[in-house]
Amino acid sequence: AGMSSARLTIDMGDMGTLAYDQGSGSGLATIDDKTPTANEEVWDSLDAVTGTVNALVGGGNSGVIVYANSYDGVNLSAQVSKGDRSANGDGASSGGTGGTSWDFALTSATLMDGLDAGVGYGRIANGSDDAGGDDTNTHMVVYANYTVGMATVGATLSEVNDRSTSTAQDEEGQGFGIALNVNDNLSISYGEREVEHVNTGSANVTEDITGYAVAYTMGSAKITLQTNDTANNGGTAGTDDKATELALMLTF
């Protein structure tokens, strides 16, 4: 019931690793939003209208085959999830994910001192195929974070091209963030994310998200505070949401 995050990996040395992943994380979803933060992302815990992904890319990591390797400081994580049909050969019904999903992420922290950057692309099954559509959506993302002294600044651009029908809604996201390590114990961050919901036959709707985070560590205890809010949530004009989370974590 989605409670397992097992990963079975075969290490092939210089040829990389081959894995069967059941939720631990791989591929495009690992770089869906890499903007720096002291705690959670600016969209964390915000409700969204059913059917939207807020330009967050990736097809999940449940039951995927993963290949990973590193080439001169560039890390590759690629995955594929086989699609299915509406009925099996024995007559029993199966899930309706539609087409096969595949995606990859390329990341590197060696391009220049202080820079961490990456790019990813994927074709993700949408469970739909009609005369004007396709059974996979196109997902793309690029990010860059730069650290100097106690500060890390970063930006990300992403796009989800919904190809399920000829009138489906595309999403274009852009975000930035800054995180400061004030000292060995205290970190703070601020971030913004803007998602353009591209509607066919009607006006586009821009969703604006902001978030603040504070993290303080003292011995085995860590206290975090996160507050996020959004306007035009999920691409619905006039629908707003706000979430505040205070957490205490103890290490034994």
PDB file of C-alpha atoms in Angstrom, residues 4 45-46 49 52 64 72 97 126 130 133 135 141 146 166-167 191 193 209 218 227:
ATOM      1  CA  SER A   4       7.776   0.327   1.104  1.00  0.00           C
ATOM      2  CA  SER A  45       1.907  21.153   2.298  1.00  0.00           C
ATOM      3  CA  LEU A  46      -0.041  23.461  -0.040  1.00  0.00           C
ATOM      4  CA  VAL A  49      -6.605  21.388  -7.405  1.00  0.00           C
ATOM      5  CA  THR A  52      -2.421  19.644 -11.480  1.00  0.00           C
ATOM      6  CA  VAL A  64      10.800   1.465 -12.013  1.00  0.00           C
ATOM      7  CA  ASP A  72      33.827  12.820 -15.685  1.00  0.00           C
ATOM      8  CA  THR A  97      -1.408   3.954 -16.584  1.00  0.00           C
ATOM      9  CA  ASN A 126      -0.877  10.165 -18.478  1.00  0.00           C
ATOM     10  CA  ASP A 130      -7.796  10.113 -27.696  1.00  0.00           C
ATOM     11  CA  GLY A 133      -3.867  13.492 -27.730  1.00  0.00           C
ATOM     12  CA  ASP A 135      -0.587   8.770 -23.811  1.00  0.00           C
ATOM     13  CA  VAL A 141      13.635  20.941 -16.066  1.00  0.00           C
ATOM     14  CA  TYR A 146      25.725  28.685  -6.573  1.00  0.00           C
ATOM     15  CA  SER A 166      -5.783  18.559 -27.714  1.00  0.00           C
ATOM     16  CA  THR A 167      -7.101  21.093 -25.155  1.00  0.00           C
ATOM     17  CA  GLY A 191      12.010  31.308  -1.977  1.00  0.00           C
ATOM     18  CA  ARG A 193       7.847  29.978  -7.359  1.00  0.00           C
ATOM     19  CA  ILE A 209       4.010  30.795  -4.284  1.00  0.00           C
ATOM     20  CA  MET A 218      21.304  22.350  19.215  1.00  0.00           C
ATOM     21  CA  THR A 227       5.526  28.913   6.275  1.00  0.00           C
TER      22      THR A 227
END
